[in-house]
Amino acid sequence: MRIQQLEYLEKIVETGSINEAAKQLFISQPSLSQAMKEMEKEYKIQLFYRTKLGITLTNEGREFINYSRGILDQVNLLDERFGKTTTRKHIFSVSGQHYAFVVHAFVELVKKIGQDEYQFTLRETQTQNVLDDIQTFKSELGLNDL
Amino acid sequence: MRIQQLEYLEKIVETGSINEAAKQLFISQPSLSQAMKEMEKEYKIQLFYRTKLGITLTNEGREFINYSRGILDQVNLLDERFGKTTTRKHIFSVSGQHYAFVVHAFVELVKKIGQDEYQFTLRETQTQNVLDDIQTFKSELGLNDL
DNA sequence: GCGCGTTACGGGCGCCGTAAGGATG
DNA sequence: CATCCTTACGGCGCCCGTAACGCGC
């Protein structure tokens, strides 16, 4: 079992959907699905009922995530004490309209640079908001189709 | 950070030596050394003072291992609840005199079979004890140079 | 057909082992 | 020179991404 898998699980429960969780975790949906399968196999339990409207936890799954949170809480304590997040990160933010190529390029950038030194933010909004974000220095980069 | 790395750290502290810990963990000493370096780099801390007589924890290292134990305790709770150890494992034990080739073959076996279904034990002792172990069914296999 | 999750498969990175190096008693 | 740890380097396994599939609305 990897700590990462537990974090994945948390996100899935939070969103109620493997698809949505995968987007927020910046990984592909099959990878996430497989990661959960691995844990289910490792502990020989079933975590979710898979339905067409996302997923719901089984009773075992509910119990499992309680233990999982105990672990993640301890991990967070360690990370906070030993400066995983204490060092102020540089910020790089992009505001733009919703286009697949924007999201894709942004994800690729995040993966290439890594999140050790930078805090990345992508804001998907409307034309005028993009202009405002740039004018107020809320984002470093704006994309419009004007 | 991997849970495995924390378990490695525990063993090193327990034995006071990277060399000895590596033997007990069935991994090579450089691998273990590298695993600790990775954590030190990840959190930008120094865990040990490396001396010729093994290692000793730094103050930061002492604090780190306290957090580490908090995590491992939670992990153990989960493992115990979800049957990592509950299913009784088959036992395969070997008693023999201390020979490098015996240790090597044993380790290779453990790696090949895996520790999911079997509980492996290697007893290194003297000729008579080997005979006793076999006679009392304490071990399944004995090796002597008679 | 669209949206959800799964299965199949190839590639790249990371962990481990072997070998060689450095330091200290 | 013996012991302990580190550095260098190659291989294999594992995780992820792309692609194709199954299934229900």
CSV table of C-alpha atoms (C1' of nucleotides) in Angstrom, one decimal:
chain,number,residue,atom,x,y,z
A,1,MET,CA,0.0,0.0,0.0
A,2,ARG,CA,1.2,3.5,-0.9
A,3,ILE,CA,0.3,6.7,0.9
A,4,GLN,CA,-0.5,8.0,-2.5
A,5,GLN,CA,-3.2,5.4,-2.9
A,6,LEU,CA,-4.8,6.6,0.3
A,7,GLU,CA,-4.8,10.2,-0.9
A,8,TYR,CA,-6.3,9.0,-4.2
A,9,LEU,CA,-9.1,7.3,-2.2
A,10,GLU,CA,-9.8,10.4,-0.2
A,11,LYS,CA,-10.2,12.4,-3.3
A,12,ILE,CA,-12.6,9.8,-4.9
A,13,VAL,CA,-14.7,9.8,-1.8
A,14,GLU,CA,-14.7,13.6,-1.7
A,15,THR,CA,-15.8,13.9,-5.3
A,16,GLY,CA,-17.9,10.7,-5.5
A,17,SER,CA,-16.5,10.0,-8.9
A,18,ILE,CA,-13.3,8.4,-10.2
A,19,ASN,CA,-13.4,10.6,-13.3
A,20,GLU,CA,-13.7,13.8,-11.4
A,21,ALA,CA,-11.1,12.7,-8.9
A,22,ALA,CA,-8.6,11.9,-11.6
A,23,LYS,CA,-9.0,15.4,-13.1
A,24,GLN,CA,-8.3,17.0,-9.8
A,25,LEU,CA,-5.4,14.7,-9.1
A,26,PHE,CA,-3.9,15.4,-12.6
A,27,ILE,CA,-3.7,11.8,-13.5
A,28,SER,CA,-5.6,9.7,-16.0
A,29,GLN,CA,-8.8,8.0,-15.0
A,30,PRO,CA,-7.6,4.4,-15.8
A,31,SER,CA,-4.6,4.9,-13.6
A,32,LEU,CA,-6.7,5.9,-10.7
A,33,SER,CA,-9.1,3.0,-11.3
A,34,GLN,CA,-6.2,0.6,-11.4
A,35,ALA,CA,-4.7,2.1,-8.2
A,36,MET,CA,-7.9,1.4,-6.3
A,37,LYS,CA,-8.1,-2.1,-7.8
A,38,GLU,CA,-4.6,-2.8,-6.4
A,39,MET,CA,-5.6,-1.9,-2.9
A,40,GLU,CA,-8.8,-3.9,-3.2
A,41,LYS,CA,-6.7,-6.9,-4.3
A,42,GLU,CA,-4.0,-6.3,-1.6
A,43,TYR,CA,-6.5,-6.3,1.2
A,44,LYS,CA,-9.0,-8.6,-0.5
A,45,ILE,CA,-11.9,-6.2,0.1
A,46,GLN,CA,-14.3,-4.3,-2.1
A,47,LEU,CA,-14.2,-0.5,-1.5
A,48,PHE,CA,-16.9,0.8,-3.8
A,49,TYR,CA,-20.0,-0.1,-5.6
A,50,ARG,CA,-19.4,1.0,-9.2
A,51,THR,CA,-22.5,2.6,-10.7
A,52,LYS,CA,-23.1,4.7,-13.7
A,53,LEU,CA,-23.5,7.8,-11.5
A,54,GLY,CA,-20.1,7.6,-10.0
A,55,ILE,CA,-19.3,5.4,-7.0
A,56,THR,CA,-20.5,4.8,-3.5
A,57,LEU,CA,-18.6,3.3,-0.6
A,58,THR,CA,-19.3,-0.2,0.7
A,59,ASN,CA,-19.5,-0.7,4.4
A,60,GLU,CA,-16.0,-2.1,4.3
A,61,GLY,CA,-15.0,0.9,2.3
A,62,ARG,CA,-16.4,3.2,4.9
A,63,GLU,CA,-14.4,1.5,7.6
A,64,PHE,CA,-11.3,1.4,5.5
A,65,ILE,CA,-11.3,5.1,4.9
A,66,ASN,CA,-11.6,5.7,8.7
A,67,TYR,CA,-8.3,3.9,9.1
A,68,SER,CA,-6.9,5.6,6.0
A,69,ARG,CA,-7.7,9.0,7.5
A,70,GLY,CA,-5.8,8.1,10.7
A,71,ILE,CA,-2.8,7.4,8.6
A,72,LEU,CA,-3.1,10.5,6.5
A,73,ASP,CA,-3.5,12.7,9.5
A,74,GLN,CA,-0.2,11.4,10.9
A,75,VAL,CA,1.4,11.9,7.5
A,76,ASN,CA,0.2,15.5,7.4
A,77,LEU,CA,1.6,16.2,10.9
A,78,LEU,CA,5.0,15.0,9.7
A,79,ASP,CA,4.8,17.0,6.4
A,80,GLU,CA,3.8,20.1,8.3
A,81,ARG,CA,6.6,19.7,10.8
A,82,PHE,CA,9.3,19.0,8.2
A,83,GLY,CA,8.5,21.7,5.7
A,84,LYS,CA,6.8,20.1,2.9
A,85,THR,CA,4.5,23.1,2.7
A,86,THR,CA,6.3,25.7,4.9
A,87,THR,CA,8.6,27.0,2.2
A,88,ARG,CA,6.6,29.6,0.4
A,89,LYS,CA,6.2,28.5,-3.2
A,90,HIS,CA,6.4,30.6,-6.3
A,91,ILE,CA,3.0,31.1,-7.9
A,92,PHE,CA,2.1,30.6,-11.6
A,93,SER,CA,-1.5,31.2,-12.5
A,94,VAL,CA,-3.4,31.1,-15.8
A,95,SER,CA,-6.8,32.5,-16.5
A,96,GLY,CA,-8.5,31.4,-19.7
A,97,GLN,CA,-11.7,30.2,-21.3
A,98,HIS,CA,-12.4,26.6,-21.2
A,99,TYR,CA,-10.5,24.9,-23.9
A,100,ALA,CA,-9.2,21.3,-23.9
A,101,PHE,CA,-5.8,22.4,-25.3
A,102,VAL,CA,-5.4,24.9,-22.5
A,103,VAL,CA,-6.0,22.3,-19.9
A,104,HIS,CA,-3.7,19.8,-21.6
A,105,ALA,CA,-0.9,22.3,-21.9
A,106,PHE,CA,-1.3,23.3,-18.3
A,107,VAL,CA,-1.2,19.8,-17.1
A,108,GLU,CA,1.9,19.0,-19.1
A,109,LEU,CA,3.6,22.1,-17.7
A,110,VAL,CA,2.7,21.0,-14.1
A,111,LYS,CA,4.1,17.6,-14.7
A,112,LYS,CA,7.3,18.9,-16.3
A,113,ILE,CA,8.1,21.5,-13.7
A,114,GLY,CA,6.8,19.6,-10.7
A,115,GLN,CA,5.0,21.0,-7.7
A,116,ASP,CA,8.0,21.2,-5.4
A,117,GLU,CA,8.8,24.8,-6.1
A,118,TYR,CA,5.7,26.2,-7.7
A,119,GLN,CA,2.0,26.6,-6.8
A,120,PHE,CA,0.1,26.2,-10.0
A,121,THR,CA,-3.4,27.5,-10.6
A,122,LEU,CA,-5.7,27.3,-13.7
A,123,ARG,CA,-8.8,29.5,-13.7
A,124,GLU,CA,-11.4,28.7,-16.3
A,125,THR,CA,-13.8,31.6,-16.7
A,126,GLN,CA,-15.3,34.1,-19.1
A,127,THR,CA,-13.7,36.7,-21.4
A,128,GLN,CA,-14.1,39.7,-19.2
A,129,ASN,CA,-13.0,37.9,-16.0
A,130,VAL,CA,-9.8,36.9,-17.9
A,131,LEU,CA,-9.1,40.5,-18.6
A,132,ASP,CA,-9.7,41.4,-15.0
A,133,ASP,CA,-7.5,38.7,-13.7
A,134,ILE,CA,-4.6,40.0,-15.8
A,135,GLN,CA,-5.2,43.7,-14.9
A,136,THR,CA,-5.3,42.9,-11.2
A,137,PHE,CA,-2.2,40.6,-11.4
A,138,LYS,CA,-4.4,37.7,-10.2
A,139,SER,CA,-3.0,35.6,-13.0
A,140,GLU,CA,0.3,35.8,-14.9
A,141,LEU,CA,-1.1,34.6,-18.2
A,142,GLY,CA,-4.5,35.0,-19.9
A,143,LEU,CA,-6.1,33.3,-22.9
A,144,ASN,CA,-9.0,34.7,-24.9
A,145,ASP,CA,-10.3,34.1,-28.4
A,146,LEU,CA,-11.0,37.7,-29.2
B,1,MET,CA,7.9,9.4,1.1
B,2,ARG,CA,7.1,5.7,1.2
B,3,ILE,CA,5.8,3.7,4.2
B,4,GLN,CA,8.5,1.3,3.4
B,5,GLN,CA,11.1,4.0,4.0
B,6,LEU,CA,9.7,4.6,7.4
B,7,GLU,CA,9.9,0.9,8.2
B,8,TYR,CA,13.5,0.9,7.0
B,9,LEU,CA,14.3,3.8,9.3
B,10,GLU,CA,12.7,2.0,12.3
B,11,LYS,CA,14.9,-1.0,11.7
B,12,ILE,CA,18.1,1.2,11.4
B,13,VAL,CA,17.3,2.9,14.6
B,14,GLU,CA,16.6,-0.5,16.2
B,15,THR,CA,19.9,-2.0,15.1
B,16,GLY,CA,22.0,1.2,15.2
B,17,SER,CA,23.6,0.2,11.9
B,18,ILE,CA,22.7,0.4,8.2
B,19,ASN,CA,24.6,-2.8,7.6
B,20,GLU,CA,22.8,-4.8,10.2
B,21,ALA,CA,19.4,-3.4,9.3
B,22,ALA,CA,19.9,-4.2,5.6
B,23,LYS,CA,20.6,-7.9,6.5
B,24,GLN,CA,17.4,-8.1,8.6
B,25,LEU,CA,15.4,-6.4,5.9
B,26,PHE,CA,16.7,-8.7,3.2
B,27,ILE,CA,17.9,-5.9,1.1
B,28,SER,CA,21.4,-4.7,0.1
B,29,GLN,CA,23.2,-2.2,2.2
B,30,PRO,CA,23.6,0.4,-0.6
B,31,SER,CA,19.8,0.3,-1.3
B,32,LEU,CA,19.0,1.0,2.3
B,33,SER,CA,21.6,3.8,2.4
B,34,GLN,CA,20.1,5.3,-0.7
B,35,ALA,CA,16.5,5.0,0.6
B,36,MET,CA,17.5,7.1,3.6
B,37,LYS,CA,19.3,9.6,1.5
B,38,GLU,CA,16.1,10.1,-0.5
B,39,MET,CA,14.1,10.9,2.6
B,40,GLU,CA,16.8,13.3,3.8
B,41,LYS,CA,16.7,15.0,0.5
B,42,GLU,CA,12.9,15.1,0.3
B,43,TYR,CA,12.6,16.8,3.6
B,44,LYS,CA,15.9,18.6,3.5
B,45,ILE,CA,17.0,17.3,6.9
B,46,GLN,CA,19.8,15.2,8.2
B,47,LEU,CA,18.6,12.1,10.0
B,48,PHE,CA,21.9,10.5,11.2
B,49,TYR,CA,25.4,11.2,12.0
B,50,ARG,CA,27.3,8.6,10.0
B,51,THR,CA,30.2,7.2,12.0
B,52,LYS,CA,32.4,4.1,11.7
B,53,LEU,CA,30.6,2.4,14.5
B,54,GLY,CA,27.2,2.5,12.8
B,55,ILE,CA,25.0,5.6,13.0
B,56,THR,CA,23.4,7.8,15.6
B,57,LEU,CA,20.3,10.0,15.2
B,58,THR,CA,20.5,13.7,15.0
B,59,ASN,CA,18.1,15.8,17.0
B,60,GLU,CA,16.0,16.3,13.9
B,61,GLY,CA,16.2,12.5,13.3
B,62,ARG,CA,14.9,11.8,16.8
B,63,GLU,CA,12.0,14.1,16.2
B,64,PHE,CA,11.4,12.7,12.8
B,65,ILE,CA,11.1,9.2,14.0
B,66,ASN,CA,8.5,10.2,16.6
B,67,TYR,CA,6.3,11.3,13.7
B,68,SER,CA,7.2,8.3,11.7
B,69,ARG,CA,6.1,6.0,14.5
B,70,GLY,CA,2.8,7.8,14.6
B,71,ILE,CA,2.3,6.9,11.0
B,72,LEU,CA,3.4,3.3,11.3
B,73,ASP,CA,1.1,2.8,14.3
B,74,GLN,CA,-1.8,3.9,12.2
B,75,VAL,CA,-0.7,1.7,9.3
B,76,ASN,CA,-0.5,-1.3,11.6
B,77,LEU,CA,-4.0,-0.7,12.8
B,78,LEU,CA,-5.2,-0.8,9.3
B,79,ASP,CA,-3.2,-3.9,8.4
B,80,GLU,CA,-4.5,-5.7,11.4
B,81,ARG,CA,-8.1,-4.8,10.7
B,82,PHE,CA,-7.9,-5.8,7.1
B,83,GLY,CA,-6.2,-9.1,7.3
B,84,LYS,CA,-2.6,-8.5,6.3
B,85,THR,CA,-1.6,-10.9,9.1
B,86,THR,CA,-4.9,-12.4,10.2
B,87,THR,CA,-4.8,-15.3,7.7
B,88,ARG,CA,-2.6,-17.9,9.2
B,89,LYS,CA,0.4,-18.4,7.0
B,90,HIS,CA,2.1,-21.6,6.1
B,91,ILE,CA,5.5,-22.0,7.7
B,92,PHE,CA,8.7,-23.0,6.1
B,93,SER,CA,11.7,-23.1,8.4
B,94,VAL,CA,15.3,-24.1,7.7
B,95,SER,CA,18.0,-24.9,10.3
B,96,GLY,CA,21.6,-25.0,9.2
B,97,GLN,CA,25.1,-24.1,10.0
B,98,HIS,CA,26.2,-20.6,9.0
B,99,TYR,CA,27.1,-20.7,5.3
B,100,ALA,CA,26.9,-17.8,2.9
B,101,PHE,CA,25.4,-20.0,0.2
B,102,VAL,CA,22.6,-21.1,2.6
B,103,VAL,CA,21.7,-17.6,3.4
B,104,HIS,CA,21.8,-16.6,-0.3
B,105,ALA,CA,19.6,-19.5,-1.4
B,106,PHE,CA,17.1,-18.8,1.4
B,107,VAL,CA,16.8,-15.1,0.5
B,108,GLU,CA,16.3,-16.0,-3.1
B,109,LEU,CA,13.6,-18.4,-2.1
B,110,VAL,CA,11.8,-15.8,0.0
B,111,LYS,CA,12.0,-13.3,-2.8
B,112,LYS,CA,10.7,-15.8,-5.3
B,113,ILE,CA,7.8,-17.1,-3.3
B,114,GLY,CA,6.9,-13.9,-1.5
B,115,GLN,CA,5.8,-13.4,2.1
B,116,ASP,CA,2.1,-13.2,1.4
B,117,GLU,CA,1.3,-16.9,2.0
B,118,TYR,CA,4.4,-18.2,3.8
B,119,GLN,CA,6.1,-17.4,7.1
B,120,PHE,CA,9.8,-18.1,6.5
B,121,THR,CA,12.4,-18.7,9.2
B,122,LEU,CA,16.1,-19.4,8.9
B,123,ARG,CA,17.9,-20.7,12.0
B,124,GLU,CA,21.7,-20.6,12.0
B,125,THR,CA,23.0,-22.8,14.7
B,126,GLN,CA,25.4,-25.8,15.5
B,127,THR,CA,25.4,-29.3,14.2
B,128,GLN,CA,23.5,-30.9,17.1
B,129,ASN,CA,20.9,-28.2,17.2
B,130,VAL,CA,20.2,-28.7,13.5
B,131,LEU,CA,19.5,-32.4,14.2
B,132,ASP,CA,17.3,-31.6,17.1
B,133,ASP,CA,15.3,-29.1,15.1
B,134,ILE,CA,14.5,-31.7,12.5
B,135,GLN,CA,13.7,-34.4,15.0
B,136,THR,CA,11.3,-32.1,16.9
B,137,PHE,CA,9.8,-30.8,13.6
B,138,LYS,CA,10.9,-27.3,14.5
B,139,SER,CA,12.3,-27.0,11.0
B,140,GLU,CA,11.3,-28.6,7.7
B,141,LEU,CA,14.9,-28.7,6.4
B,142,GLY,CA,18.3,-29.1,8.0
B,143,LEU,CA,21.8,-28.6,6.6
B,144,ASN,CA,24.9,-30.1,8.1
B,145,ASP,CA,28.4,-30.8,6.7
B,146,LEU,CA,28.8,-34.2,8.3
C,1,DG,C1',-24.3,8.4,-28.6
C,2,DC,C1',-22.5,10.0,-24.3
C,3,DG,C1',-20.6,9.2,-19.9
C,4,DC,C1',-19.0,6.1,-16.5
C,5,DG,C1',-15.7,2.6,-15.2
C,6,DT,C1',-12.6,-1.5,-16.9
C,7,DT,C1',-9.2,-4.0,-19.6
C,8,DA,C1',-5.1,-4.2,-22.6
C,9,DC,C1',-0.7,-2.7,-23.6
C,10,DG,C1',3.7,-0.1,-24.2
C,11,DG,C1',7.1,3.3,-22.1
C,12,DG,C1',9.7,5.7,-18.7
C,13,DC,C1',11.1,6.3,-14.1
C,14,DG,C1',12.5,4.5,-9.7
C,15,DC,C1',14.2,0.9,-6.6
C,16,DC,C1',17.3,-2.7,-6.0
C,17,DG,C1',21.6,-5.3,-6.6
C,18,DT,C1',26.6,-5.5,-8.0
C,19,DA,C1',30.8,-3.3,-8.0
C,20,DA,C1',34.1,0.2,-6.9
C,21,DG,C1',35.4,4.3,-3.9
C,22,DG,C1',36.5,6.9,0.4
C,23,DA,C1',37.3,7.4,5.3
C,24,DT,C1',38.4,6.1,9.8
C,25,DG,C1',40.2,3.2,13.6
D,1,DC,C1',43.5,-3.6,6.4
D,2,DA,C1',39.0,-4.3,8.0
D,3,DT,C1',34.6,-2.2,8.5
D,4,DC,C1',31.1,1.0,7.6
D,5,DC,C1',28.9,4.1,4.5
D,6,DT,C1',28.7,6.3,-0.2
D,7,DT,C1',28.8,6.7,-5.3
D,8,DA,C1',28.2,4.7,-9.9
D,9,DC,C1',25.8,2.1,-13.0
D,10,DG,C1',22.7,-1.4,-15.2
D,11,DG,C1',18.3,-4.1,-15.1
D,12,DC,C1',13.7,-5.1,-14.0
D,13,DG,C1',9.3,-4.1,-12.1
D,14,DC,C1',5.8,-0.9,-11.4
D,15,DC,C1',3.0,3.2,-12.3
D,16,DC,C1',1.1,6.0,-15.6
D,17,DG,C1',-0.8,7.3,-20.2
D,18,DT,C1',-3.1,6.0,-24.6
D,19,DA,C1',-6.3,3.2,-26.8
D,20,DA,C1',-10.1,0.2,-27.1
D,21,DC,C1',-14.0,-2.1,-24.8
D,22,DG,C1',-18.5,-3.0,-21.9
D,23,DC,C1',-22.5,-1.1,-20.2
D,24,DG,C1',-26.5,1.7,-18.9
D,25,DC,C1',-29.1,6.0,-19.6
